XYZ file of C-alpha atoms in Angstrom:
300
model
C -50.959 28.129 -7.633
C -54.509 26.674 -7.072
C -54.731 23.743 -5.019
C -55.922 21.811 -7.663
C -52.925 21.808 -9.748
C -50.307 21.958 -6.313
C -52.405 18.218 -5.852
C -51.744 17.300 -9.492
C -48.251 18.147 -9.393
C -47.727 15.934 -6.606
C -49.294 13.433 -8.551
C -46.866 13.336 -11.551
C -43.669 13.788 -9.225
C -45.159 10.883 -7.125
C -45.699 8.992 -10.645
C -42.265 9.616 -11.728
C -40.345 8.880 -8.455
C -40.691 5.312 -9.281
C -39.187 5.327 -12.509
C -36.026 7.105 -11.066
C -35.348 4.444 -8.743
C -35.651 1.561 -11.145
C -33.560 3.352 -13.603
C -31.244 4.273 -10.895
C -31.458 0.063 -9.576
C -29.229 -2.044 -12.270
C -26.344 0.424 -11.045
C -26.745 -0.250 -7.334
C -27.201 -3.931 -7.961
C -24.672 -3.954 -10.660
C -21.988 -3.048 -8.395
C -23.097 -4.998 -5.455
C -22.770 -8.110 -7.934
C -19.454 -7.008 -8.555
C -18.693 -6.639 -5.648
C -19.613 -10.064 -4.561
C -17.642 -11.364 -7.831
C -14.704 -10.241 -7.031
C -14.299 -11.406 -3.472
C -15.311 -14.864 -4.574
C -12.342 -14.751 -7.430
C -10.164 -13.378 -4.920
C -10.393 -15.668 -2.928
C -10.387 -18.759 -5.554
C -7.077 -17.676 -6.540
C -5.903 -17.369 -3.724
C -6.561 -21.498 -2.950
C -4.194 -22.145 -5.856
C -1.524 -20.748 -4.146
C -1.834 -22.074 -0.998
C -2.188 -25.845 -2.807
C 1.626 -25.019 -3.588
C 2.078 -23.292 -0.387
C 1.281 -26.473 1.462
C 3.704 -28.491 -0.570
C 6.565 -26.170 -0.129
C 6.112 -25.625 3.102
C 5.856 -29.431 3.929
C 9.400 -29.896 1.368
C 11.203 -26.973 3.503
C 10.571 -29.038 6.564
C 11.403 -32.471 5.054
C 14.556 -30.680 3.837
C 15.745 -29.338 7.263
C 15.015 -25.738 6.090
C 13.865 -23.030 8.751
C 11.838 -26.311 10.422
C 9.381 -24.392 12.748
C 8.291 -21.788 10.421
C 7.564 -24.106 7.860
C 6.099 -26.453 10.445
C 3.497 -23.486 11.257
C 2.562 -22.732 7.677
C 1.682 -26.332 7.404
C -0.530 -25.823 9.306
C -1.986 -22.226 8.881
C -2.161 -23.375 5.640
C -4.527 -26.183 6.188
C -6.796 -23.848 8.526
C -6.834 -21.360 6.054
C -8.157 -23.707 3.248
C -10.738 -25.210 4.976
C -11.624 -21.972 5.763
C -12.342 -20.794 2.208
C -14.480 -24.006 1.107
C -16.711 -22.815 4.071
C -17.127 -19.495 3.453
C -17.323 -20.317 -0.741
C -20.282 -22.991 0.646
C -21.804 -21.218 3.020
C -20.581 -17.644 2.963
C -18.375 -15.481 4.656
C -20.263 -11.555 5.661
C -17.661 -10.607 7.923
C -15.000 -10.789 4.808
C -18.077 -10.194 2.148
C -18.135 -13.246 0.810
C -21.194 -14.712 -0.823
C -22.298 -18.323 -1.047
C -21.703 -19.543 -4.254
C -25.088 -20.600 -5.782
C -24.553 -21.857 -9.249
C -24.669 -25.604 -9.707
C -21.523 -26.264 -11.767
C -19.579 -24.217 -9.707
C -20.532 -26.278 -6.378
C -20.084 -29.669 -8.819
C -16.365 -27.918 -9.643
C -15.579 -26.990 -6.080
C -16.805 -30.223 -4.729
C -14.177 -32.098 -6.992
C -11.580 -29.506 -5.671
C -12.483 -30.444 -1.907
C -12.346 -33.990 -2.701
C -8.610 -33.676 -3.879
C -8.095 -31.068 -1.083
C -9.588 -33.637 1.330
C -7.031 -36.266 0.684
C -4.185 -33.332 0.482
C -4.860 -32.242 3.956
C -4.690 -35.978 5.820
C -1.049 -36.325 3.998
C -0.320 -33.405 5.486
C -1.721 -34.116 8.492
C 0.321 -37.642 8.509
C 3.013 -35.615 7.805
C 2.965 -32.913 11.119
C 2.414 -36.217 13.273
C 4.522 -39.174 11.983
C 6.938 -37.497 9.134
C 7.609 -39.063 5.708
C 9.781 -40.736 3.430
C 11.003 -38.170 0.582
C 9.464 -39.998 -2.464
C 6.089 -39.177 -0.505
C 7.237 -35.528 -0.057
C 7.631 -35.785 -3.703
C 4.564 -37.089 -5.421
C 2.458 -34.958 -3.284
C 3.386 -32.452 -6.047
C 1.274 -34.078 -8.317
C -1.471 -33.625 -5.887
C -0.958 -29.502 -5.533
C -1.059 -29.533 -9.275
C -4.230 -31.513 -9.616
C -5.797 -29.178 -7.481
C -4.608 -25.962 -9.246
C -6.158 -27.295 -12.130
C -9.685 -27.351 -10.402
C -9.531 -23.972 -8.369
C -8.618 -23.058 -12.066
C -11.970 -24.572 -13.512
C -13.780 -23.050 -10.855
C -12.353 -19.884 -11.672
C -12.986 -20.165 -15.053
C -16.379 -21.103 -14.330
C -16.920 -18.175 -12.345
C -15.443 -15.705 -14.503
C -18.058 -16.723 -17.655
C -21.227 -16.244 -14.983
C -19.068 -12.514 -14.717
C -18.677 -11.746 -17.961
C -22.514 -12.784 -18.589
C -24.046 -10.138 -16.144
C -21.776 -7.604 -15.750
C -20.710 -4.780 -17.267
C -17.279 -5.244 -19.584
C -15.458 -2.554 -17.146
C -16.186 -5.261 -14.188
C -14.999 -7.647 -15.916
C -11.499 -6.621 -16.933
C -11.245 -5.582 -13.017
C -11.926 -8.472 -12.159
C -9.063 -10.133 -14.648
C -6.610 -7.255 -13.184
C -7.920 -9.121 -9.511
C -7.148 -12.544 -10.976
C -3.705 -11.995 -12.278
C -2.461 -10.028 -9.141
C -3.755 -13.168 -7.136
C -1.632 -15.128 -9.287
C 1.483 -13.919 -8.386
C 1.138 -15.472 -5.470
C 0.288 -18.980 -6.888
C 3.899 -18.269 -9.375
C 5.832 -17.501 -6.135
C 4.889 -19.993 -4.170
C 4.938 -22.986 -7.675
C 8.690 -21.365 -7.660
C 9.785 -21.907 -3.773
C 8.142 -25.561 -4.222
C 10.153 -26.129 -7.408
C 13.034 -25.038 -5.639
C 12.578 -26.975 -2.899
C 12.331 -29.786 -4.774
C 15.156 -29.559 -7.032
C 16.851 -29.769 -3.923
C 15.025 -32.457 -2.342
C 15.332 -34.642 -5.630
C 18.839 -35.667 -6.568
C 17.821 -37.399 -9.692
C 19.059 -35.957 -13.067
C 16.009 -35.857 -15.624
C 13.867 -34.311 -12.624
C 16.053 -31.650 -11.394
C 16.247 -30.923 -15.083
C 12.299 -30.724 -15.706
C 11.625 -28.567 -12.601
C 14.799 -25.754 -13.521
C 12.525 -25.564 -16.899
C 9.422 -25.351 -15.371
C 10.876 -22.404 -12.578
C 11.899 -20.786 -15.657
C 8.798 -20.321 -16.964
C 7.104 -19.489 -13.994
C 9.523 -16.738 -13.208
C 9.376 -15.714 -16.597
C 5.754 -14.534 -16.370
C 5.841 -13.572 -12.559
C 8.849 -10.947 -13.813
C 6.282 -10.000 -16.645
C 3.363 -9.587 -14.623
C 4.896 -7.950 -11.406
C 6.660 -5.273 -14.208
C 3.144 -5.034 -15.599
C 1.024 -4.690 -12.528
C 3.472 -2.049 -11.125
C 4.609 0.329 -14.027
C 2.882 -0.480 -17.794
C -1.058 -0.560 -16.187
C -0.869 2.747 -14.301
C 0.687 4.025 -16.705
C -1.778 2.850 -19.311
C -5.129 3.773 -16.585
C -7.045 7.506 -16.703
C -7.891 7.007 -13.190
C -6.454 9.002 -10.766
C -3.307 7.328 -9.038
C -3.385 6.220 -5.984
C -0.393 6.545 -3.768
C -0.959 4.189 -1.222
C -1.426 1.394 -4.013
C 1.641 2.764 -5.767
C 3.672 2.638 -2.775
C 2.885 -1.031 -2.038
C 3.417 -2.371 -5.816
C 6.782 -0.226 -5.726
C 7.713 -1.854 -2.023
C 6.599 -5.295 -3.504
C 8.390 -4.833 -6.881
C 11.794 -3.932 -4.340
C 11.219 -6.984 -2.915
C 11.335 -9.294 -6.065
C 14.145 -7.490 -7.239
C 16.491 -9.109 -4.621
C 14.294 -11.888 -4.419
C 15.055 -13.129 -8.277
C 18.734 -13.713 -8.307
C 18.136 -16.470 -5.837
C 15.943 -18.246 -7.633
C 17.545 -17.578 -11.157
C 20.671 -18.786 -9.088
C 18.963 -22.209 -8.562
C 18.104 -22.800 -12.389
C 22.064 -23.473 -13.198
C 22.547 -26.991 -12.507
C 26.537 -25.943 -11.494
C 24.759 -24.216 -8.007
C 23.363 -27.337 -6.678
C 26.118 -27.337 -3.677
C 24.968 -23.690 -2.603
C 21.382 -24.764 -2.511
C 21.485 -25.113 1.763
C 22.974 -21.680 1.769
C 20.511 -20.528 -0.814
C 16.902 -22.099 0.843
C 16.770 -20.430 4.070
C 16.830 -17.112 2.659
C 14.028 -17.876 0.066
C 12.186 -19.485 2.588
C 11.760 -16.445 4.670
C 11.402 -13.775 1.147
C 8.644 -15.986 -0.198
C 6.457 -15.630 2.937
C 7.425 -11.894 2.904
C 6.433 -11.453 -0.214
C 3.831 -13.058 -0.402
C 2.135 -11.151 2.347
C 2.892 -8.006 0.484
C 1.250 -9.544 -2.438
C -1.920 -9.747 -0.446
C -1.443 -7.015 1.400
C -1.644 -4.934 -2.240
C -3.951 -6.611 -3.654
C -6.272 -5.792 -0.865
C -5.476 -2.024 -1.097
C -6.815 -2.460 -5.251
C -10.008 -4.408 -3.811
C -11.211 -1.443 -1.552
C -10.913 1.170 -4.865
């Protein structure tokens, strides 16, 4: 080969090198985005089950139930939460979370802090002075206020998702949404539970075995869902380590559920103090193998 053409086929390949890498670009970036997406919603759903955490916990203690745990969770709880507004504000690289940049998402998550805000100084009143059980009570009303916001955030963020990424991103990131939700049902169920205990009055007692109904009702659906019909469903390749953990965690609700299906009949209201102790200590278990899964599915 002359010289002349070796030089001009340098000249194309050069010319053409380019176009390979931006072709080969909107994947990479694609799934960093993702990436970055899914972190964020992971950990937004994870805030609305510590909002219920922090209530439950607080109503285990102001019911006498396994005290210093629920002391401690209190407080991890509080630490943990402030935590996350941080690292959703400012960003987190050591757990590869992203700033969140988008106006109406910082507008959303400053109304959640605002609740959060006067959340954490009742619970802070509480861990120094104690409180009456009405207070214990309404603060209920406060969790739920602030589910519904991590919920508009999450909302919010999930239209941005479905906007510039692919649709295969975005139905992982729905599978990453409702797995986080479990722990936001198990945790709305131990505070319900707490509080039908807590709260002697008829009518409420009788709202709140409704409402654990439901909740239970689609944590049994999605847990069944998450763990056998989805694999099943899925051409990827399993997984064993993932399967192993939704099997362990699926175990775990299995003895888990008769408790709390035991509270929802009004006639077991006497073995409640029997009953508590024992979900106190499953819902924390659980709920760390709820995490602990999810985080297996996150590095896939």
């Amino acid at each position: 080969m002359s010289a002349l053409r070796k030089f001009l086929l340098l000249i194309l390949t050069l010319g053409l090198l380019p176009v390979c890498l931006i072709a080969a670009e909107p994947d990479t970036e694609s799934a960093s985005n993702a990436a970055v997406y899914e972190r964020q919603i992971q950990l937004i759903g994870r805030q609305t089950a510590l909002a219920h955490r922090l209530v439950r916990s607080m109503c285990f203690v102001q019911a006498g139930i396994d005290v210093p745990r629920n002391r401690t969770l209190v407080s991890d709880t509080r630490r943990e939460v402030a935590a996350a507004f941080m690292a959703l504000k400012e960003g987190d690289p050591a757990r590869g979370i992203a700033p969140i940049s988008n106006g109406n998402i910082l507008t959303q998550l400053g109304s959640a802090e605002m609740i959060w805000n006067g959340l954490d100084k009742k619970a802070a009143a509480f861990l120094a002075e104690g409180m009456q059980d009405e207070e214990v009570l309404k603060l209920t009303f406060k969790s739920q206020s602030l589910e519904k916001l991590w919920r508009n955030v999450a909302q919010s963020l999930e239209l941005k998702t479905s906007v510039e990424l692919p649709p295969d991103h975005l139905m992982r990131s729905r599978l990453i949404a409702t797995a986080g939700d479990q722990s936001r049902l198990l945790q709305l169920a131990g505070k319900d539970a707490c509080l039908i205990y807590l709260d002697q009055a008829e009518e409420a007692s009788t709202s709140r075995r409704e409402d654990l109904a439901t909740d239970l009702s689609t944590f049994n659906q999605n847990i069944f869902n998450l763990t056998f019909t989805r694999p099943a469903q899925s051409d990827a390749p399993p997984v064993p380590a993932l399967e192993q953990a939704a099997f362990n965690t699926w175990q775990s609700w299995v003895g888990l559920e008769p408790l709390f299906y035991a509270l929802i009949n009004p006639s077991n209201q006497a073995a409640l103090p029997a009953l508590l102790p024992e979900l106190s200590f499953s819902i924390e278990y659980m709920d760390l193998q709820l995490v602990e899964t999810l985080e297996i599915f996150m590095a896939l």
